[in-house]
Amino acid sequence: MTISTSGLHHVTAIAGDPQRNADFYLRTLGLRMVKTTVNFDDPGTYHLYYGDEAGRPGTLMTFFPFHGAPPGKHGNGQATATAFSVPEQSIGWWQRHLNEAGVEASRVQNREGEDVLTFHDPDGLVLSLVAHPQPDPRDPWDNGAVPAEHGIRGLHSVTLSVDSEEATAEMLGGMGLTLSGQEGNRLRFAAGAGGPGAFVDVVVRPGAERGLVASGTVHHVAWRAPDESTQAAWRSELVDSGVSVTSVLDRQYFRSVYFREPGGTLLEIATDEPGFTADEPLLELGRALKLPPWLEPNREQIEATLPRLDLPSENNPERLAS
């Protein structure tokens, strides 16, 4: 393929209770709620987007929270870990912060020259905070529960677990990612010049059990395309190479196409445009339930179906930390 991605756009996972999910990602991790909407394919379920101040591509972690959803199973054929980028000097602060929040975390490990702190969210989703020696120029959300100097800068990487690496590596190479390192059974691929937000690790586990996507697991991993014309050209190249790709879907804040890499993980190509200010001002992101035009006529029914979700005021950090 002749088109390359510049890095990760977002990661979408399945959660259980939406209130518990929001409390963790807003209060414990200090991200901003940049959009409160619904799963367009299942409007009785929220779709919650967390990220930086504007929800820029590469900072986004999103969830479909199904109250009472059964737990998933981590294994081959899925993204088994999601990592966020933090400043190099902040790992110690995060260890203390997570401990005070009652979140059990691993010891800090050094991998690929980076300090890695691993833990789980309330539904069992595997998360890591990674301090990369290369400075991350992205600004954190500075009005949340975490001091800006320690704040999450955005996504760092995802980890895909596979039986064998050859076909997955070939597809990643076709997307413009190159092999940049290897430690044992872990191969690192980088988009462009690499750096936080542009990495995917592939862990090879021959014969390991397949994963089951449900609560506490990643649903899909999205890669960036700058605009719709690039996305369309990329889709055509995938189809011509024999990959089964969906039609272009309107997600209101970006356009999407989906396909599976040979190891089994669902991937997406998402456009950078139009962004999260398409239907509400920057200062008001995430505060109100937003629906796409085709669902707006059903707002009353949708609101009656969705569980109550209490979001803390962004202008009251004390309430965020309570």
Tab-separated table of C-alpha atoms in Angstrom:
chain	number	residue	atom	x	y	z
A	1	MET	CA	0.000	0.000	0.000
A	2	THR	CA	1.158	3.521	-0.746
A	3	ILE	CA	-0.632	5.298	2.132
A	4	SER	CA	0.801	5.430	5.645
A	5	THR	CA	-0.768	6.303	8.969
A	6	SER	CA	0.798	8.885	11.270
A	7	GLY	CA	-0.215	6.942	14.379
A	8	LEU	CA	-3.052	5.918	16.635
A	9	HIS	CA	-6.395	7.732	16.460
A	10	HIS	CA	-8.249	6.069	19.347
A	11	VAL	CA	-8.798	2.824	21.216
A	12	THR	CA	-12.336	1.629	21.972
A	13	ALA	CA	-13.068	-0.867	24.735
A	14	ILE	CA	-16.043	-2.516	26.422
A	15	ALA	CA	-16.918	-1.588	30.013
A	16	GLY	CA	-19.570	-2.485	32.543
A	17	ASP	CA	-21.143	0.210	34.694
A	18	PRO	CA	-20.911	3.611	32.923
A	19	GLN	CA	-20.727	5.634	36.149
A	20	ARG	CA	-17.837	3.566	37.469
A	21	ASN	CA	-16.083	3.922	34.123
A	22	ALA	CA	-16.485	7.702	34.081
A	23	ASP	CA	-15.341	8.063	37.680
A	24	PHE	CA	-12.143	6.132	36.979
A	25	TYR	CA	-11.101	7.832	33.751
A	26	LEU	CA	-12.026	11.322	34.926
A	27	ARG	CA	-11.004	11.196	38.581
A	28	THR	CA	-8.227	8.605	38.723
A	29	LEU	CA	-6.596	9.138	35.321
A	30	GLY	CA	-7.510	12.806	34.972
A	31	LEU	CA	-8.721	12.704	31.371
A	32	ARG	CA	-11.402	14.970	29.957
A	33	MET	CA	-14.815	13.741	28.886
A	34	VAL	CA	-14.806	15.113	25.348
A	35	LYS	CA	-18.053	13.564	24.150
A	36	THR	CA	-21.071	11.950	25.768
A	37	THR	CA	-23.000	10.204	23.047
A	38	VAL	CA	-24.399	6.767	22.229
A	39	ASN	CA	-23.305	3.718	20.329
A	40	PHE	CA	-24.774	4.594	16.925
A	41	ASP	CA	-25.390	0.889	16.264
A	42	ASP	CA	-27.053	0.391	19.680
A	43	PRO	CA	-28.481	3.752	20.855
A	44	GLY	CA	-29.495	2.317	24.222
A	45	THR	CA	-25.802	2.205	25.159
A	46	TYR	CA	-23.517	5.155	25.849
A	47	HIS	CA	-20.383	5.844	23.860
A	48	LEU	CA	-18.046	7.782	26.152
A	49	TYR	CA	-14.969	9.526	24.773
A	50	TYR	CA	-12.020	10.586	26.968
A	51	GLY	CA	-8.998	12.553	25.815
A	52	ASP	CA	-7.165	15.851	25.986
A	53	GLU	CA	-8.769	19.300	26.001
A	54	ALA	CA	-10.087	19.048	22.431
A	55	GLY	CA	-10.216	15.269	21.988
A	56	ARG	CA	-7.405	15.349	19.470
A	57	PRO	CA	-6.659	12.167	17.521
A	58	GLY	CA	-4.045	10.135	19.325
A	59	THR	CA	-5.319	11.069	22.805
A	60	LEU	CA	-8.651	9.254	22.724
A	61	MET	CA	-9.825	6.303	24.790
A	62	THR	CA	-13.477	5.465	24.236
A	63	PHE	CA	-15.933	3.009	25.783
A	64	PHE	CA	-19.168	1.197	25.168
A	65	PRO	CA	-20.329	0.630	28.766
A	66	PHE	CA	-22.918	-2.165	29.009
A	67	HIS	CA	-24.298	-2.302	32.549
A	68	GLY	CA	-24.099	-5.906	33.716
A	69	ALA	CA	-21.949	-7.016	30.787
A	70	PRO	CA	-20.118	-10.309	31.419
A	71	PRO	CA	-16.343	-10.163	31.760
A	72	GLY	CA	-14.268	-10.762	28.672
A	73	LYS	CA	-11.152	-12.862	28.370
A	74	HIS	CA	-7.725	-11.578	27.359
A	75	GLY	CA	-5.965	-13.670	24.775
A	76	ASN	CA	-4.720	-14.001	21.238
A	77	GLY	CA	-6.598	-12.297	18.458
A	78	GLN	CA	-7.147	-9.022	20.282
A	79	ALA	CA	-5.459	-5.921	21.651
A	80	THR	CA	-4.476	-7.002	25.149
A	81	ALA	CA	-3.011	-3.781	26.562
A	82	THR	CA	-3.401	-0.036	26.050
A	83	ALA	CA	-0.663	2.359	27.123
A	84	PHE	CA	-0.752	6.093	27.852
A	85	SER	CA	2.187	8.481	27.656
A	86	VAL	CA	3.300	10.385	30.785
A	87	PRO	CA	6.346	12.583	31.506
A	88	GLU	CA	9.544	10.715	32.326
A	89	GLN	CA	9.749	12.167	35.847
A	90	SER	CA	6.128	11.308	36.720
A	91	ILE	CA	6.153	7.523	37.130
A	92	GLY	CA	6.835	7.780	40.878
A	93	TRP	CA	3.981	10.239	41.295
A	94	TRP	CA	1.632	7.884	39.453
A	95	GLN	CA	2.680	4.951	41.640
A	96	ARG	CA	1.677	6.914	44.738
A	97	HIS	CA	-1.479	8.288	43.128
A	98	LEU	CA	-2.746	4.883	42.026
A	99	ASN	CA	-1.951	3.396	45.431
A	100	GLU	CA	-3.898	6.176	47.168
A	101	ALA	CA	-6.802	5.516	44.792
A	102	GLY	CA	-6.796	1.833	45.715
A	103	VAL	CA	-5.542	0.705	42.312
A	104	GLU	CA	-3.049	-2.142	42.425
A	105	ALA	CA	-0.141	-1.541	40.050
A	106	SER	CA	2.911	-3.515	39.027
A	107	ARG	CA	6.456	-2.599	39.837
A	108	VAL	CA	7.967	-0.242	37.300
A	109	GLN	CA	9.549	-2.223	34.478
A	110	ASN	CA	11.977	-1.015	31.858
A	111	ARG	CA	11.075	-2.062	28.334
A	112	GLU	CA	12.468	-0.681	25.079
A	113	GLY	CA	14.287	1.933	27.187
A	114	GLU	CA	10.993	3.125	28.704
A	115	ASP	CA	9.634	2.933	32.257
A	116	VAL	CA	6.308	1.057	32.272
A	117	LEU	CA	3.730	0.966	35.081
A	118	THR	CA	0.905	-1.545	34.506
A	119	PHE	CA	-2.499	-1.789	36.215
A	120	HIS	CA	-6.161	-2.551	35.469
A	121	ASP	CA	-9.240	-0.388	35.247
A	122	PRO	CA	-12.327	-1.376	37.293
A	123	ASP	CA	-13.481	-3.796	34.577
A	124	GLY	CA	-10.111	-5.511	34.248
A	125	LEU	CA	-8.866	-3.695	31.136
A	126	VAL	CA	-5.055	-3.818	31.059
A	127	LEU	CA	-3.561	-0.327	31.064
A	128	SER	CA	-0.019	1.013	31.271
A	129	LEU	CA	1.575	4.377	31.861
A	130	VAL	CA	4.780	4.731	29.879
A	131	ALA	CA	7.522	7.295	30.374
A	132	HIS	CA	9.367	7.609	27.080
A	133	PRO	CA	12.832	9.227	27.023
A	134	GLN	CA	11.728	11.254	24.005
A	135	PRO	CA	9.709	14.286	25.219
A	136	ASP	CA	6.027	14.127	24.336
A	137	PRO	CA	5.026	17.547	22.940
A	138	ARG	CA	1.286	17.000	23.467
A	139	ASP	CA	-0.350	19.075	26.177
A	140	PRO	CA	-2.303	17.338	28.953
A	141	TRP	CA	-5.831	18.230	30.009
A	142	ASP	CA	-4.977	20.794	32.668
A	143	ASN	CA	-8.342	21.232	34.364
A	144	GLY	CA	-8.807	17.730	35.694
A	145	ALA	CA	-8.011	15.771	38.834
A	146	VAL	CA	-4.341	15.169	37.928
A	147	PRO	CA	-1.803	18.029	38.078
A	148	ALA	CA	-0.814	19.081	34.576
A	149	GLU	CA	2.880	18.381	35.146
A	150	HIS	CA	2.043	14.710	35.664
A	151	GLY	CA	-0.928	14.501	33.312
A	152	ILE	CA	-1.434	11.929	30.583
A	153	ARG	CA	-0.285	13.296	27.222
A	154	GLY	CA	-2.224	10.858	25.078
A	155	LEU	CA	-1.995	7.303	23.861
A	156	HIS	CA	1.455	5.759	23.800
A	157	SER	CA	0.840	2.354	22.191
A	158	VAL	CA	-1.296	-0.751	21.997
A	159	THR	CA	-0.257	-4.380	22.303
A	160	LEU	CA	-1.646	-7.023	19.954
A	161	SER	CA	-1.419	-10.684	20.973
A	162	VAL	CA	-1.058	-13.149	18.096
A	163	ASP	CA	-0.255	-16.806	17.408
A	164	SER	CA	2.354	-15.876	14.810
A	165	GLU	CA	3.688	-12.547	13.662
A	166	GLU	CA	4.336	-12.909	9.924
A	167	ALA	CA	0.946	-11.971	8.464
A	168	THR	CA	0.265	-9.281	11.102
A	169	ALA	CA	3.694	-7.765	10.497
A	170	GLU	CA	3.043	-7.756	6.768
A	171	MET	CA	-0.229	-5.860	7.184
A	172	LEU	CA	1.320	-3.358	9.609
A	173	GLY	CA	4.118	-2.812	7.112
A	174	GLY	CA	1.524	-2.155	4.437
A	175	MET	CA	0.043	0.521	6.685
A	176	GLY	CA	3.399	2.262	6.828
A	177	LEU	CA	4.638	0.932	10.162
A	178	THR	CA	8.185	-0.377	10.413
A	179	LEU	CA	9.800	-2.798	12.836
A	180	SER	CA	11.728	-0.625	15.296
A	181	GLY	CA	12.733	-3.075	18.015
A	182	GLN	CA	12.363	-6.511	19.546
A	183	GLU	CA	12.668	-7.933	23.054
A	184	GLY	CA	12.061	-11.667	23.160
A	185	ASN	CA	8.578	-12.384	21.798
A	186	ARG	CA	7.624	-8.682	21.738
A	187	LEU	CA	8.071	-6.833	18.445
A	188	ARG	CA	7.611	-3.070	18.253
A	189	PHE	CA	6.359	-1.356	15.106
A	190	ALA	CA	6.366	2.404	14.651
A	191	ALA	CA	4.435	4.747	12.388
A	192	GLY	CA	6.463	7.534	10.831
A	193	ALA	CA	9.311	8.644	13.067
A	194	GLY	CA	7.813	6.737	15.996
A	195	GLY	CA	7.425	8.142	19.478
A	196	PRO	CA	4.443	8.131	21.854
A	197	GLY	CA	1.174	7.652	20.009
A	198	ALA	CA	2.818	5.953	17.037
A	199	PHE	CA	3.703	2.516	18.428
A	200	VAL	CA	2.110	-0.918	18.310
A	201	ASP	CA	3.685	-3.884	20.063
A	202	VAL	CA	3.008	-7.381	18.752
A	203	VAL	CA	3.397	-10.155	21.324
A	204	VAL	CA	3.760	-13.631	19.821
A	205	ARG	CA	2.151	-16.391	21.906
A	206	PRO	CA	1.952	-19.586	19.803
A	207	GLY	CA	-0.939	-21.808	20.850
A	208	ALA	CA	-2.221	-19.442	23.549
A	209	GLU	CA	-5.946	-19.285	24.182
A	210	ARG	CA	-8.007	-16.914	22.063
A	211	GLY	CA	-9.500	-13.878	23.732
A	212	LEU	CA	-13.180	-13.089	24.109
A	213	VAL	CA	-14.310	-9.486	23.570
A	214	ALA	CA	-16.648	-8.431	26.389
A	215	SER	CA	-16.331	-6.195	29.461
A	216	GLY	CA	-12.720	-5.311	30.257
A	217	THR	CA	-11.367	-5.909	26.763
A	218	VAL	CA	-10.526	-3.783	23.744
A	219	HIS	CA	-13.123	-3.772	20.970
A	220	HIS	CA	-10.975	-2.157	18.261
A	221	VAL	CA	-7.916	-0.035	17.565
A	222	ALA	CA	-8.187	2.970	15.243
A	223	TRP	CA	-5.415	4.451	13.104
A	224	ARG	CA	-5.288	7.979	11.748
A	225	ALA	CA	-6.083	9.190	8.247
A	226	PRO	CA	-5.876	12.965	7.748
A	227	ASP	CA	-9.034	13.302	5.644
A	228	GLU	CA	-11.786	11.456	3.797
A	229	SER	CA	-10.009	11.347	0.438
A	230	THR	CA	-6.970	9.656	1.997
A	231	GLN	CA	-9.243	7.232	3.823
A	232	ALA	CA	-11.088	6.377	0.590
A	233	ALA	CA	-7.822	5.721	-1.245
A	234	TRP	CA	-6.579	3.591	1.640
A	235	ARG	CA	-9.817	1.606	1.688
A	236	SER	CA	-9.515	0.945	-2.036
A	237	GLU	CA	-5.974	-0.330	-1.619
A	238	LEU	CA	-7.063	-2.667	1.187
A	239	VAL	CA	-9.933	-4.033	-0.903
A	240	ASP	CA	-7.646	-4.502	-3.911
A	241	SER	CA	-5.248	-6.485	-1.701
A	242	GLY	CA	-8.054	-8.871	-0.720
A	243	VAL	CA	-8.937	-7.478	2.722
A	244	SER	CA	-12.616	-7.451	3.725
A	245	VAL	CA	-13.359	-3.809	4.619
A	246	THR	CA	-16.625	-2.174	5.656
A	247	SER	CA	-18.150	0.719	3.790
A	248	VAL	CA	-17.363	4.207	5.129
A	249	LEU	CA	-19.421	4.865	8.261
A	250	ASP	CA	-20.322	8.323	9.561
A	251	ARG	CA	-19.341	8.533	13.223
A	252	GLN	CA	-20.233	12.253	13.363
A	253	TYR	CA	-16.784	13.307	14.642
A	254	PHE	CA	-14.814	11.242	12.125
A	255	ARG	CA	-15.452	8.787	9.303
A	256	SER	CA	-14.574	5.129	9.814
A	257	VAL	CA	-13.826	1.916	7.983
A	258	TYR	CA	-13.164	-1.391	9.758
A	259	PHE	CA	-11.248	-4.567	8.953
A	260	ARG	CA	-9.366	-7.297	10.789
A	261	GLU	CA	-5.647	-7.824	10.781
A	262	PRO	CA	-4.641	-11.456	10.155
A	263	GLY	CA	-4.074	-12.143	13.851
A	264	GLY	CA	-7.711	-11.330	14.592
A	265	THR	CA	-7.771	-7.806	16.063
A	266	LEU	CA	-10.408	-5.452	14.675
A	267	LEU	CA	-8.765	-2.332	13.236
A	268	GLU	CA	-10.251	0.952	12.063
A	269	ILE	CA	-9.068	3.784	9.868
A	270	ALA	CA	-10.554	7.005	11.250
A	271	THR	CA	-10.285	10.497	9.807
A	272	ASP	CA	-8.877	13.390	11.817
A	273	GLU	CA	-11.769	15.529	10.623
A	274	PRO	CA	-14.235	16.999	11.538
A	275	GLY	CA	-13.459	16.603	15.260
A	276	PHE	CA	-15.437	16.951	18.481
A	277	THR	CA	-16.378	20.611	18.153
A	278	ALA	CA	-18.645	19.668	15.238
A	279	ASP	CA	-21.726	19.817	17.473
A	280	GLU	CA	-20.712	21.709	20.638
A	281	PRO	CA	-18.176	24.402	21.616
A	282	LEU	CA	-14.756	23.477	22.983
A	283	LEU	CA	-15.560	24.714	26.483
A	284	GLU	CA	-18.706	22.584	26.654
A	285	LEU	CA	-17.353	19.292	25.341
A	286	GLY	CA	-18.818	16.234	27.008
A	287	ARG	CA	-21.308	18.022	29.239
A	288	ALA	CA	-24.521	17.126	27.394
A	289	LEU	CA	-25.759	14.043	25.599
A	290	LYS	CA	-25.141	14.580	21.890
A	291	LEU	CA	-26.930	12.585	19.224
A	292	PRO	CA	-26.360	12.435	15.473
A	293	PRO	CA	-29.114	13.964	13.315
A	294	TRP	CA	-30.583	10.580	12.385
A	295	LEU	CA	-31.106	9.698	16.084
A	296	GLU	CA	-32.239	13.125	17.291
A	297	PRO	CA	-35.959	12.385	16.596
A	298	ASN	CA	-35.671	9.530	19.128
A	299	ARG	CA	-33.987	11.597	21.851
A	300	GLU	CA	-36.752	11.235	24.436
A	301	GLN	CA	-36.835	7.454	24.096
A	302	ILE	CA	-33.026	7.180	24.121
A	303	GLU	CA	-32.671	9.362	27.224
A	304	ALA	CA	-35.287	7.257	29.014
A	305	THR	CA	-33.349	4.090	28.186
A	306	LEU	CA	-29.869	5.263	29.196
A	307	PRO	CA	-28.823	4.969	32.855
A	308	ARG	CA	-28.184	8.163	34.804
A	309	LEU	CA	-24.637	9.452	34.451
A	310	ASP	CA	-23.347	12.085	36.890
A	311	LEU	CA	-20.330	13.913	35.535
A	312	PRO	CA	-18.234	16.141	37.817
A	313	SER	CA	-17.842	19.802	36.963
A	314	GLU	CA	-14.651	20.518	35.046
A	315	ASN	CA	-14.508	23.885	36.776
A	316	ASN	CA	-14.364	22.326	40.242
A	317	PRO	CA	-11.221	20.184	40.588
A	318	GLU	CA	-12.044	19.502	44.257
A	319	ARG	CA	-15.226	17.784	43.181
A	320	LEU	CA	-13.298	15.830	40.582
A	321	ALA	CA	-10.959	14.555	43.268
A	322	SER	CA	-13.676	13.740	45.781
